Amino acid sequence: MNEDITLNPTQGFSGVQERQREELTREQVLSGESQQQMHVHAAQGVQCPYCGTVNEPEALFCASCGKPIGQTTCPNCGADIDADADFCEVCHHYIRKDVCSFCGAHMSENDAFCPNCGNPRGGIVCPTCHTINDFSFCKQCGTALTDEARQLLKELQLTPEYKEMEALAKEIQELEMVVPLSSERDKLRDQLSRKLRERVLTLLARDRGVAQPVIEEKEASVEKQDLDAKKEECLKRLNEILEQMAQKPSPQPAKVRNYAMACKPQGVRLAWECNFKHALHSSPCGCAKPQLGGKWIILGKNSRKEIKDDK
Ligand SMILES: [Zn+2]
Ligand SMILES: [Zn+2]
Ligand SMILES: [Zn+2]
Ligand SMILES: [Zn+2]
Ligand SMILES: [Zn+2]
């Protein structure tokens, strides 16, 4: 296991962000324009959105700059997919034979293990929940499965942003456990039960020969609106941090998946919104093109149905 932590804690989150930014800049230089630009179908062929070259109508990659421009079919289920997708959202399979799904390094077709990170092509079984995973974090329970993933998680956990997220997630969970006094009737009932408690305790004390019993004040009950306001405040702040940690586009889908999974706070219901189709995925492990970037968003009640790729 690789235990050396190269990241300086003071550098923290900004260091990780810096790296992302560098990748983005490099990509912008390479592609010249936004990857999200749609392909232009010229009458005699497909015009490359990156360099403008007009290619053969059936071309999948630009003859001039090599960027993916066309549509292809999933080798596993035959669904139509973009040439630069590495994952099929129809059959939920990783489809690239030449790129390691865990680290993004080049692999040859016969490699059973990645020559760079040593992870198996067939996937890694999560030691926690036993799900088979093509990517570095378990899509089911979030466990880091590779050395690189564990390293990234350690780096992120040292950052003030991550620590604040954890604290907020914990507070939100605790607030959700509190049962508020929602109506006047509840308040009245609470008052009555307090009085009854006092009377019972007084009677019991008299039985034991004590004139005046010590009655501890029951913890003050919280008004629903105060509770909601507090929860709202926590959610708002958590949302700000998630926004701040949004995943920038990167030439390597593996980098975005790994970073997004490492950023995810535990204990709050989240969905990953990709920049590709602005679909809500349960995680970037279910997105065909995470290389375009994305971010975690907090799910409210009853929003489960919006998630596109439920496992
Ligand atoms: Zn081109
Ligand atoms: Zn498929
Ligand atoms: Zn690898
Ligand atoms: Zn798992
Ligand atoms: Zn997506």
Short mmCIF file of C-alpha atoms and ligand atoms in Angstrom, two decimals:
data_model
loop_
_atom_site.label_atom_id
_atom_site.label_comp_id
_atom_site.label_asym_id
_atom_site.label_seq_id
_atom_site.Cartn_x
_atom_site.Cartn_y
_atom_site.Cartn_z
CA MET A 1 0.00 0.00 0.00
CA ASN A 2 1.24 3.42 -0.89
CA GLU A 3 1.35 5.37 2.36
CA ASP A 4 3.36 8.48 1.56
CA ILE A 5 1.25 11.58 1.55
CA THR A 6 2.78 14.09 -0.78
CA LEU A 7 0.26 16.80 -0.16
CA ASN A 8 1.15 19.53 2.28
CA PRO A 9 -1.83 19.95 4.66
CA THR A 10 -1.57 23.75 4.51
CA GLN A 11 -1.81 23.56 0.76
CA GLY A 12 -4.89 21.37 1.20
CA PHE A 13 -7.95 21.84 -0.89
CA SER A 14 -6.52 24.71 -2.92
CA GLY A 15 -3.74 22.35 -4.02
CA VAL A 16 -6.24 19.85 -5.36
CA GLN A 17 -8.19 22.65 -7.02
CA GLU A 18 -4.99 24.03 -8.51
CA ARG A 19 -4.29 20.71 -10.12
CA GLN A 20 -7.80 20.61 -11.53
CA ARG A 21 -7.39 24.10 -12.90
CA GLU A 22 -4.10 23.15 -14.56
CA GLU A 23 -5.78 20.22 -16.25
CA LEU A 24 -8.58 22.44 -17.42
CA THR A 25 -6.19 24.98 -18.86
CA ARG A 26 -4.26 22.28 -20.64
CA GLU A 27 -7.46 20.91 -22.07
CA GLN A 28 -8.64 24.31 -23.24
CA VAL A 29 -5.34 24.81 -25.03
CA LEU A 30 -5.69 21.40 -26.67
CA SER A 31 -9.30 21.66 -27.69
CA GLY A 32 -9.43 25.39 -28.32
CA GLU A 33 -13.11 25.47 -27.55
CA SER A 34 -15.66 24.09 -25.16
CA GLN A 35 -16.26 20.37 -25.43
CA GLN A 36 -19.94 20.96 -24.90
CA GLN A 37 -20.28 22.54 -28.30
CA MET A 38 -22.46 20.37 -30.48
CA HIS A 39 -21.22 18.72 -33.62
CA VAL A 40 -21.99 20.60 -36.76
CA HIS A 41 -23.29 18.41 -39.51
CA ALA A 42 -22.14 19.87 -42.78
CA ALA A 43 -23.86 18.69 -45.96
CA GLN A 44 -20.86 16.70 -47.18
CA GLY A 45 -19.65 15.42 -43.82
CA VAL A 46 -19.22 16.11 -40.12
CA GLN A 47 -17.40 19.26 -39.17
CA CYS A 48 -15.10 18.85 -36.18
CA PRO A 49 -16.29 21.15 -33.37
CA TYR A 50 -12.72 21.49 -32.11
CA CYS A 51 -10.70 22.41 -35.20
CA GLY A 52 -13.27 22.96 -37.95
CA THR A 53 -12.06 20.22 -40.29
CA VAL A 54 -14.86 18.61 -42.30
CA ASN A 55 -14.67 14.84 -41.92
CA GLU A 56 -16.32 11.88 -43.66
CA PRO A 57 -19.99 11.52 -42.59
CA GLU A 58 -19.28 8.23 -40.79
CA ALA A 59 -16.06 9.38 -39.05
CA LEU A 60 -15.85 8.82 -35.28
CA PHE A 61 -12.67 10.78 -34.79
CA CYS A 62 -11.45 13.93 -36.52
CA ALA A 63 -8.88 13.13 -39.23
CA SER A 64 -7.04 16.33 -38.40
CA CYS A 65 -6.98 16.67 -34.60
CA GLY A 66 -8.05 13.19 -33.50
CA LYS A 67 -10.87 14.33 -31.21
CA PRO A 68 -14.03 12.21 -31.01
CA ILE A 69 -16.74 13.67 -33.21
CA GLY A 70 -19.26 10.99 -34.04
CA GLN A 71 -21.62 8.45 -32.59
CA THR A 72 -20.85 4.81 -32.15
CA THR A 73 -22.54 1.80 -30.62
CA CYS A 74 -21.93 0.16 -27.27
CA PRO A 75 -19.89 -3.03 -27.80
CA ASN A 76 -21.86 -4.64 -24.99
CA CYS A 77 -25.52 -3.81 -25.73
CA GLY A 78 -25.48 -2.02 -29.08
CA ALA A 79 -26.99 1.24 -27.83
CA ASP A 80 -26.05 4.49 -29.60
CA ILE A 81 -23.36 6.33 -27.67
CA ASP A 82 -21.00 9.25 -28.25
CA ALA A 83 -17.56 8.27 -29.50
CA ASP A 84 -15.90 9.84 -26.47
CA ALA A 85 -18.11 8.11 -23.89
CA ASP A 86 -16.28 5.51 -21.81
CA PHE A 87 -19.36 4.14 -20.08
CA CYS A 88 -22.72 3.02 -21.48
CA GLU A 89 -25.64 4.46 -19.55
CA VAL A 90 -27.99 1.88 -21.08
CA CYS A 91 -26.29 -1.34 -19.95
CA HIS A 92 -24.10 0.25 -17.20
CA HIS A 93 -20.83 -1.14 -18.52
CA TYR A 94 -17.41 0.43 -18.82
CA ILE A 95 -16.62 0.08 -22.53
CA ARG A 96 -13.08 1.28 -23.19
CA LYS A 97 -10.55 -1.49 -23.76
CA ASP A 98 -7.55 0.86 -24.15
CA VAL A 99 -7.95 3.05 -21.05
CA CYS A 100 -7.77 1.97 -17.41
CA SER A 101 -11.08 2.76 -15.73
CA PHE A 102 -9.38 3.30 -12.38
CA CYS A 103 -6.52 5.66 -13.23
CA GLY A 104 -7.04 6.66 -16.87
CA ALA A 105 -3.68 5.29 -18.06
CA HIS A 106 -3.32 3.62 -21.45
CA MET A 107 -3.78 -0.16 -21.53
CA SER A 108 -3.29 -2.58 -24.37
CA GLU A 109 -6.12 -4.97 -25.25
CA ASN A 110 -4.33 -7.99 -23.73
CA ASP A 111 -3.50 -6.40 -20.39
CA ALA A 112 -5.47 -8.06 -17.61
CA PHE A 113 -4.02 -5.56 -15.15
CA CYS A 114 -3.29 -1.88 -15.65
CA PRO A 115 0.47 -1.37 -16.22
CA ASN A 116 0.22 1.93 -14.32
CA CYS A 117 -1.91 1.26 -11.22
CA GLY A 118 -1.97 -2.54 -11.23
CA ASN A 119 -5.73 -2.81 -10.88
CA PRO A 120 -7.63 -5.58 -12.69
CA ARG A 121 -9.60 -4.92 -15.86
CA GLY A 122 -12.46 -7.06 -14.62
CA GLY A 123 -13.26 -4.71 -11.74
CA ILE A 124 -12.73 -4.65 -7.99
CA VAL A 125 -15.09 -6.24 -5.47
CA CYS A 126 -15.90 -3.82 -2.66
CA PRO A 127 -14.70 -5.31 0.66
CA THR A 128 -17.55 -3.51 2.46
CA CYS A 129 -20.66 -4.29 0.40
CA HIS A 130 -19.35 -6.82 -2.19
CA THR A 131 -20.47 -4.82 -5.23
CA ILE A 132 -18.23 -5.23 -8.30
CA ASN A 133 -16.85 -1.88 -9.40
CA ASP A 134 -15.20 -0.62 -12.58
CA PHE A 135 -14.19 2.62 -10.90
CA SER A 136 -11.99 3.57 -7.95
CA PHE A 137 -14.73 4.15 -5.37
CA CYS A 138 -17.61 1.79 -4.66
CA LYS A 139 -20.68 3.08 -6.49
CA GLN A 140 -22.89 1.51 -3.82
CA CYS A 141 -21.28 2.48 -0.51
CA GLY A 142 -18.49 4.93 -1.46
CA THR A 143 -15.55 2.88 -0.11
CA ALA A 144 -12.19 3.83 -1.66
CA LEU A 145 -11.02 0.73 -3.56
CA THR A 146 -7.59 1.64 -4.96
CA ASP A 147 -4.40 3.13 -3.51
CA GLU A 148 -4.95 6.26 -5.58
CA ALA A 149 -8.50 6.62 -4.25
CA ARG A 150 -7.43 6.14 -0.63
CA GLN A 151 -4.64 8.68 -1.13
CA LEU A 152 -7.00 11.24 -2.67
CA LEU A 153 -9.50 10.75 0.14
CA LYS A 154 -6.77 11.29 2.75
CA GLU A 155 -5.66 14.49 1.03
CA LEU A 156 -9.19 15.85 0.86
CA GLN A 157 -10.05 14.93 4.42
CA LEU A 158 -7.29 17.27 5.61
CA THR A 159 -8.84 20.29 3.94
CA PRO A 160 -10.95 22.77 5.94
CA GLU A 161 -13.73 22.51 3.33
CA TYR A 162 -14.04 18.76 3.82
CA LYS A 163 -14.03 19.09 7.60
CA GLU A 164 -16.75 21.73 7.48
CA MET A 165 -18.83 19.52 5.16
CA GLU A 166 -18.53 16.60 7.56
CA ALA A 167 -19.60 18.77 10.50
CA LEU A 168 -22.56 20.14 8.56
CA ALA A 169 -23.65 16.69 7.42
CA LYS A 170 -23.55 15.50 11.02
CA GLU A 171 -25.54 18.49 12.22
CA ILE A 172 -28.17 18.00 9.51
CA GLN A 173 -28.52 14.35 10.52
CA GLU A 174 -28.95 15.33 14.16
CA LEU A 175 -31.51 18.01 13.33
CA GLU A 176 -33.46 15.43 11.36
CA MET A 177 -33.74 13.30 14.51
CA VAL A 178 -35.35 16.09 16.52
CA VAL A 179 -39.13 15.91 16.57
CA PRO A 180 -40.42 19.46 16.58
CA LEU A 181 -43.56 20.80 18.23
CA SER A 182 -45.53 21.46 15.13
CA SER A 183 -48.92 22.69 16.28
CA GLU A 184 -50.59 24.51 19.15
CA ARG A 185 -52.17 21.22 20.13
CA ASP A 186 -48.71 19.62 20.41
CA LYS A 187 -47.56 22.48 22.60
CA LEU A 188 -50.58 22.11 24.85
CA ARG A 189 -50.03 18.37 25.07
CA ASP A 190 -46.38 18.99 25.96
CA GLN A 191 -47.42 21.41 28.73
CA LEU A 192 -49.93 18.92 30.11
CA SER A 193 -47.41 16.09 30.12
CA ARG A 194 -44.96 18.35 31.96
CA LYS A 195 -47.56 19.09 34.64
CA LEU A 196 -48.45 15.42 34.96
CA ARG A 197 -44.77 14.55 35.33
CA GLU A 198 -44.35 17.13 38.08
CA ARG A 199 -47.37 15.74 39.95
CA VAL A 200 -46.18 12.15 39.70
CA LEU A 201 -42.69 13.06 40.88
CA THR A 202 -44.12 15.05 43.81
CA LEU A 203 -46.33 12.14 44.87
CA LEU A 204 -43.43 9.69 44.62
CA ALA A 205 -41.23 12.00 46.67
CA ARG A 206 -43.90 12.30 49.38
CA ASP A 207 -44.09 8.50 49.53
CA ARG A 208 -40.39 8.47 50.28
CA GLY A 209 -40.82 11.20 52.89
CA VAL A 210 -39.29 13.99 50.89
CA ALA A 211 -41.37 17.16 50.95
CA GLN A 212 -40.14 18.88 47.81
CA PRO A 213 -38.77 16.72 44.96
CA VAL A 214 -36.02 17.92 42.64
CA ILE A 215 -37.60 18.14 39.20
CA GLU A 216 -35.14 18.49 36.38
CA GLU A 217 -36.32 20.74 33.60
CA LYS A 218 -37.02 18.61 30.55
CA GLU A 219 -35.01 19.74 27.54
CA ALA A 220 -36.86 22.64 25.96
CA SER A 221 -38.83 21.49 22.95
CA VAL A 222 -37.98 23.08 19.67
CA GLU A 223 -40.44 24.98 17.56
CA LYS A 224 -40.78 23.60 14.05
CA GLN A 225 -39.96 26.89 12.38
CA ASP A 226 -36.74 27.32 14.38
CA LEU A 227 -35.71 23.79 13.53
CA ASP A 228 -36.47 24.30 9.85
CA ALA A 229 -34.55 27.58 9.81
CA LYS A 230 -31.52 25.93 11.38
CA LYS A 231 -31.67 23.01 8.97
CA GLU A 232 -32.08 25.40 6.05
CA GLU A 233 -29.00 27.31 7.12
CA CYS A 234 -26.90 24.12 7.32
CA LEU A 235 -28.12 22.95 3.92
CA LYS A 236 -27.39 26.33 2.37
CA ARG A 237 -23.82 26.34 3.65
CA LEU A 238 -23.26 22.72 2.59
CA ASN A 239 -24.53 23.61 -0.85
CA GLU A 240 -22.07 26.51 -1.06
CA ILE A 241 -19.16 24.20 -0.28
CA LEU A 242 -20.34 21.58 -2.77
CA GLU A 243 -20.59 24.35 -5.38
CA GLN A 244 -17.09 25.47 -4.52
CA MET A 245 -15.77 21.91 -4.86
CA ALA A 246 -17.59 21.32 -8.17
CA GLN A 247 -15.65 19.06 -10.50
CA LYS A 248 -13.95 20.88 -13.35
CA PRO A 249 -13.72 19.32 -16.79
CA SER A 250 -10.66 17.14 -17.29
CA PRO A 251 -9.24 15.22 -20.26
CA GLN A 252 -9.42 12.09 -18.09
CA PRO A 253 -12.86 10.86 -16.99
CA ALA A 254 -11.18 8.74 -14.28
CA LYS A 255 -9.80 11.91 -12.63
CA VAL A 256 -13.25 13.52 -12.42
CA ARG A 257 -14.91 10.34 -11.12
CA ASN A 258 -12.24 9.85 -8.49
CA TYR A 259 -12.22 13.46 -7.33
CA ALA A 260 -16.01 13.67 -7.18
CA MET A 261 -16.29 10.45 -5.19
CA ALA A 262 -13.58 11.57 -2.76
CA CYS A 263 -15.41 14.91 -2.23
CA LYS A 264 -18.71 13.34 -1.32
CA PRO A 265 -19.78 13.96 2.27
CA GLN A 266 -21.40 10.99 4.02
CA GLY A 267 -24.79 11.04 5.67
CA VAL A 268 -26.65 13.44 3.36
CA ARG A 269 -28.73 12.43 0.35
CA LEU A 270 -26.93 13.67 -2.73
CA ALA A 271 -27.05 13.27 -6.48
CA TRP A 272 -24.30 14.03 -8.96
CA GLU A 273 -25.33 16.43 -11.69
CA CYS A 274 -23.17 16.09 -14.79
CA ASN A 275 -22.36 18.88 -17.24
CA PHE A 276 -22.96 16.44 -20.09
CA LYS A 277 -26.76 16.25 -20.03
CA HIS A 278 -27.35 17.85 -16.65
CA ALA A 279 -28.77 14.52 -15.60
CA LEU A 280 -28.87 13.54 -11.95
CA HIS A 281 -26.83 10.41 -11.32
CA SER A 282 -26.51 8.64 -8.00
CA SER A 283 -22.77 9.12 -8.59
CA PRO A 284 -20.37 10.02 -11.44
CA CYS A 285 -19.89 6.24 -11.80
CA GLY A 286 -23.18 6.23 -13.72
CA CYS A 287 -22.31 9.00 -16.19
CA ALA A 288 -21.08 8.39 -19.74
CA LYS A 289 -19.04 11.59 -19.90
CA PRO A 290 -17.88 12.82 -16.48
CA GLN A 291 -14.91 14.46 -18.24
CA LEU A 292 -17.19 17.44 -18.84
CA GLY A 293 -17.35 18.00 -15.07
CA GLY A 294 -20.23 18.18 -12.64
CA LYS A 295 -21.15 18.68 -9.02
CA TRP A 296 -22.93 17.13 -6.06
CA ILE A 297 -26.36 18.52 -5.26
CA ILE A 298 -28.45 17.93 -2.14
CA LEU A 299 -31.66 16.02 -2.66
CA GLY A 300 -34.82 17.13 -0.94
CA LYS A 301 -37.67 14.88 0.12
CA ASN A 302 -39.36 12.86 -2.64
CA SER A 303 -36.76 13.70 -5.28
CA ARG A 304 -35.55 10.13 -5.63
CA LYS A 305 -37.37 9.70 -8.93
CA GLU A 306 -35.23 12.38 -10.57
CA ILE A 307 -32.14 10.20 -10.36
CA LYS A 308 -31.47 8.74 -13.73
CA ASP A 309 -29.30 5.73 -13.07
CA ASP A 310 -30.59 4.07 -9.98
CA LYS A 311 -28.79 0.84 -9.41
ZN ZN B 1 -10.62 18.24 -35.37
ZN ZN B 2 -24.36 -0.69 -23.43
ZN ZN B 3 -4.77 2.07 -14.00
ZN ZN B 4 -19.28 -0.96 -1.43
ZN ZN B 5 -24.14 12.30 -17.03
#
